[in-house]
Amino acid sequence: MRYDLSVVASWIEPGSKVLDLGCGSGDLLHILSVDKDVRGTGIEAEEGKVTRGIEKGLSIVHGDINEEVRDYPDGSFDYVILSQTLQQVFHPAILIREMLRVGRRGIVSFPNFAYYRIRGQLLFRGRAPVSRELPYEWYDTPNIRVITIRDFRRFCRKEGFAIARETAVSTPHHHEKGWVVKFLPNLLATYGMFMLRRRET
């Protein structure tokens, strides 16, 4: 399993109810169900990935995460996960608010656009960055947001999302190995990972 997903899995309490938005073929849900007895549901837009997940015995809905998440009642899940998908979301605040409506906690991860190698491409080459974490050219990328760890913290403060837990990691794209970055994470980490909760009023 991808290193970033293994970190997410370590945050999930055994026996929890989990909704995974943009779950792909359900790798994380499968591990959670086997190792932690999690009752998991996924939402995925690509039909082929949905089919592969269902073949594993997983419960995956084929549809748009922004639309399908609205169908769940308040407090349906313990955790709602949005892993490496935020950069493709048109209305991040609305989606995260929905995550925290249907779930007790929301877990969000994304490629860190402030990673030093990405900065170097802009500074020395003067070109839109292409990396293993952001592998597309500017003209064919599905990513519509460029997010940094520092910007996401600021976004959470502005929108009233409380950060319950935060980790930055450095790992090659879709790789099983990696490490936690504690020193200068906005500069040295390839991915930011946050656990969010509703701010108490």
Short mmCIF file of C-alpha atoms in Angstrom, two decimals:
data_model
loop_
_atom_site.label_atom_id
_atom_site.label_comp_id
_atom_site.label_asym_id
_atom_site.label_seq_id
_atom_site.Cartn_x
_atom_site.Cartn_y
_atom_site.Cartn_z
CA MET A 1 0.00 0.00 0.00
CA ARG A 2 1.12 3.56 -0.65
CA TYR A 3 3.02 5.05 2.27
CA ASP A 4 0.64 8.00 2.63
CA LEU A 5 -2.31 5.59 2.80
CA SER A 6 -0.57 3.54 5.49
CA VAL A 7 -0.27 6.73 7.56
CA VAL A 8 -3.99 7.43 7.05
CA ALA A 9 -4.79 3.84 8.05
CA SER A 10 -2.81 4.28 11.29
CA TRP A 11 -5.13 7.17 12.24
CA ILE A 12 -8.31 5.08 11.94
CA GLU A 13 -9.66 3.44 15.07
CA PRO A 14 -10.63 -0.25 14.82
CA GLY A 15 -14.29 -0.93 14.16
CA SER A 16 -14.96 2.53 12.73
CA LYS A 17 -17.35 3.46 9.95
CA VAL A 18 -15.42 5.04 7.07
CA LEU A 19 -16.35 6.83 3.85
CA ASP A 20 -13.54 7.16 1.29
CA LEU A 21 -14.12 9.86 -1.34
CA GLY A 22 -12.32 9.15 -4.62
CA CYS A 23 -11.39 5.72 -3.31
CA GLY A 24 -10.06 4.31 -6.60
CA SER A 25 -10.27 0.52 -6.60
CA GLY A 26 -10.52 0.48 -2.80
CA ASP A 27 -6.98 -0.37 -1.67
CA LEU A 28 -7.31 1.61 1.56
CA LEU A 29 -10.82 0.32 2.31
CA HIS A 30 -9.65 -3.25 1.77
CA ILE A 31 -6.72 -2.91 4.19
CA LEU A 32 -8.91 -1.21 6.78
CA SER A 33 -11.59 -3.90 6.56
CA VAL A 34 -9.04 -6.71 6.92
CA ASP A 35 -6.72 -5.20 9.53
CA LYS A 36 -9.08 -3.01 11.57
CA ASP A 37 -12.54 -4.49 11.05
CA VAL A 38 -13.68 -1.18 9.54
CA ARG A 39 -17.10 -0.90 7.90
CA GLY A 40 -16.18 1.04 4.79
CA THR A 41 -17.93 2.64 1.84
CA GLY A 42 -16.28 4.33 -1.13
CA ILE A 43 -17.30 6.77 -3.85
CA GLU A 44 -15.41 6.69 -7.16
CA ALA A 45 -16.00 8.37 -10.53
CA GLU A 46 -14.07 5.92 -12.73
CA GLU A 47 -16.24 2.91 -13.55
CA GLY A 48 -13.33 0.50 -14.08
CA LYS A 49 -11.95 1.20 -10.60
CA VAL A 50 -15.42 0.77 -9.10
CA THR A 51 -15.69 -2.64 -10.76
CA ARG A 52 -12.29 -3.75 -9.42
CA GLY A 53 -13.26 -2.64 -5.93
CA ILE A 54 -16.57 -4.47 -6.00
CA GLU A 55 -14.72 -7.61 -7.14
CA LYS A 56 -12.77 -7.37 -3.86
CA GLY A 57 -16.06 -7.46 -2.00
CA LEU A 58 -16.08 -3.73 -1.19
CA SER A 59 -19.04 -1.37 -1.12
CA ILE A 60 -18.27 1.34 -3.68
CA VAL A 61 -20.71 3.79 -5.26
CA HIS A 62 -20.10 4.97 -8.83
CA GLY A 63 -20.58 8.72 -8.94
CA ASP A 64 -19.34 12.23 -8.30
CA ILE A 65 -18.02 12.71 -4.77
CA ASN A 66 -19.45 16.24 -4.56
CA GLU A 67 -22.95 14.98 -5.32
CA GLU A 68 -23.01 11.55 -3.68
CA VAL A 69 -21.75 12.72 -0.29
CA ARG A 70 -24.88 14.87 0.07
CA ASP A 71 -27.08 11.77 0.20
CA TYR A 72 -25.74 10.64 3.59
CA PRO A 73 -27.41 11.74 6.83
CA ASP A 74 -25.55 13.76 9.44
CA GLY A 75 -23.04 11.77 11.47
CA SER A 76 -23.19 8.63 9.34
CA PHE A 77 -19.44 7.93 9.63
CA ASP A 78 -16.59 8.16 12.09
CA TYR A 79 -14.13 9.21 9.38
CA VAL A 80 -14.48 10.64 5.87
CA ILE A 81 -11.29 10.44 3.80
CA LEU A 82 -10.24 12.60 0.84
CA SER A 83 -6.82 11.29 -0.20
CA GLN A 84 -4.83 13.13 -2.89
CA THR A 85 -8.02 14.40 -4.51
CA LEU A 86 -8.42 17.90 -3.02
CA GLN A 87 -6.40 19.46 -5.85
CA GLN A 88 -9.12 18.36 -8.29
CA VAL A 89 -12.08 19.71 -6.31
CA PHE A 90 -13.91 22.81 -7.61
CA HIS A 91 -15.30 23.91 -4.23
CA PRO A 92 -13.00 22.63 -1.45
CA ALA A 93 -14.70 24.43 1.44
CA ILE A 94 -18.13 23.11 0.49
CA LEU A 95 -16.88 19.53 0.14
CA ILE A 96 -14.96 19.56 3.42
CA ARG A 97 -17.98 21.03 5.17
CA GLU A 98 -20.02 18.11 3.83
CA MET A 99 -17.32 15.68 5.01
CA LEU A 100 -17.58 17.09 8.53
CA ARG A 101 -21.37 16.98 8.39
CA VAL A 102 -21.56 13.27 7.57
CA GLY A 103 -18.43 12.32 9.53
CA ARG A 104 -17.00 12.90 13.01
CA ARG A 105 -13.56 13.50 11.51
CA GLY A 106 -12.32 14.34 8.03
CA ILE A 107 -8.91 13.25 6.74
CA VAL A 108 -7.45 15.21 3.83
CA SER A 109 -4.13 14.69 2.01
CA PHE A 110 -2.66 16.46 -1.02
CA PRO A 111 0.60 16.99 -2.94
CA ASN A 112 2.54 19.88 -1.44
CA PHE A 113 3.18 22.46 -4.17
CA ALA A 114 5.81 24.20 -2.01
CA TYR A 115 8.12 21.15 -2.06
CA TYR A 116 11.65 22.36 -2.78
CA ARG A 117 12.01 20.47 -6.07
CA ILE A 118 8.83 22.05 -7.39
CA ARG A 119 10.08 25.47 -6.32
CA GLY A 120 13.35 24.74 -8.11
CA GLN A 121 11.60 23.99 -11.41
CA LEU A 122 9.80 27.33 -11.26
CA LEU A 123 12.90 29.25 -10.19
CA PHE A 124 15.54 27.74 -12.47
CA ARG A 125 13.54 26.50 -15.46
CA GLY A 126 10.73 29.04 -15.44
CA ARG A 127 8.23 26.31 -16.33
CA ALA A 128 5.10 24.84 -14.77
CA PRO A 129 6.40 22.03 -12.54
CA VAL A 130 6.11 18.38 -13.50
CA SER A 131 7.04 15.78 -10.87
CA ARG A 132 6.18 12.25 -9.77
CA GLU A 133 3.66 13.77 -7.37
CA LEU A 134 2.28 16.17 -10.01
CA PRO A 135 2.96 14.23 -13.22
CA TYR A 136 0.86 16.22 -15.70
CA GLU A 137 1.69 19.07 -18.06
CA TRP A 138 -0.24 22.29 -17.48
CA TYR A 139 -2.47 21.63 -20.52
CA ASP A 140 -3.63 18.10 -19.63
CA THR A 141 -3.72 18.10 -15.84
CA PRO A 142 -6.88 17.21 -13.93
CA ASN A 143 -5.54 19.33 -11.06
CA ILE A 144 -7.18 22.74 -10.77
CA ARG A 145 -5.68 23.74 -7.39
CA VAL A 146 -2.10 24.25 -6.29
CA ILE A 147 -1.97 23.68 -2.53
CA THR A 148 0.82 24.10 -0.01
CA ILE A 149 0.85 22.88 3.57
CA ARG A 150 1.04 26.45 4.85
CA ASP A 151 -1.83 27.57 2.62
CA PHE A 152 -4.02 24.70 3.78
CA ARG A 153 -3.53 25.64 7.42
CA ARG A 154 -4.55 29.20 6.55
CA PHE A 155 -7.56 27.92 4.62
CA CYS A 156 -8.70 25.88 7.64
CA ARG A 157 -8.47 28.91 9.93
CA LYS A 158 -10.46 31.03 7.48
CA GLU A 159 -13.19 28.42 6.98
CA GLY A 160 -13.43 27.42 10.64
CA PHE A 161 -12.13 23.86 10.31
CA ALA A 162 -10.26 22.69 13.41
CA ILE A 163 -7.07 20.71 12.80
CA ALA A 164 -7.09 17.71 15.13
CA ARG A 165 -3.93 16.14 13.73
CA GLU A 166 -1.32 16.99 11.10
CA THR A 167 1.53 15.11 9.45
CA ALA A 168 3.83 15.88 6.54
CA VAL A 169 5.52 13.04 4.68
CA SER A 170 8.11 12.58 1.99
CA THR A 171 7.50 9.63 -0.27
CA PRO A 172 7.91 8.96 -3.99
CA HIS A 173 4.65 8.96 -5.92
CA HIS A 174 2.54 5.86 -5.13
CA HIS A 175 5.46 4.28 -3.27
CA GLU A 176 5.32 1.96 -0.26
CA LYS A 177 8.23 3.61 1.55
CA GLY A 178 8.57 7.10 3.00
CA TRP A 179 9.17 9.07 6.18
CA VAL A 180 7.56 11.75 8.33
CA VAL A 181 8.97 15.26 7.85
CA LYS A 182 9.09 17.34 11.04
CA PHE A 183 11.68 19.97 10.06
CA LEU A 184 10.50 22.60 7.52
CA PRO A 185 7.62 20.44 6.24
CA ASN A 186 6.34 23.09 3.83
CA LEU A 187 9.72 22.95 2.08
CA LEU A 188 10.78 19.31 2.47
CA ALA A 189 7.56 17.25 2.40
CA THR A 190 5.95 15.90 -0.76
CA TYR A 191 2.52 15.50 0.85
CA GLY A 192 0.51 17.18 3.59
CA MET A 193 -2.00 15.16 5.65
CA PHE A 194 -4.58 16.62 8.01
CA MET A 195 -7.29 15.28 10.28
CA LEU A 196 -10.06 17.86 10.65
CA ARG A 197 -13.05 18.25 12.93
CA ARG A 198 -15.86 20.75 13.31
CA ARG A 199 -14.87 23.75 15.38
CA GLU A 200 -16.83 23.86 18.60
CA THR A 201 -19.03 26.93 19.04
#
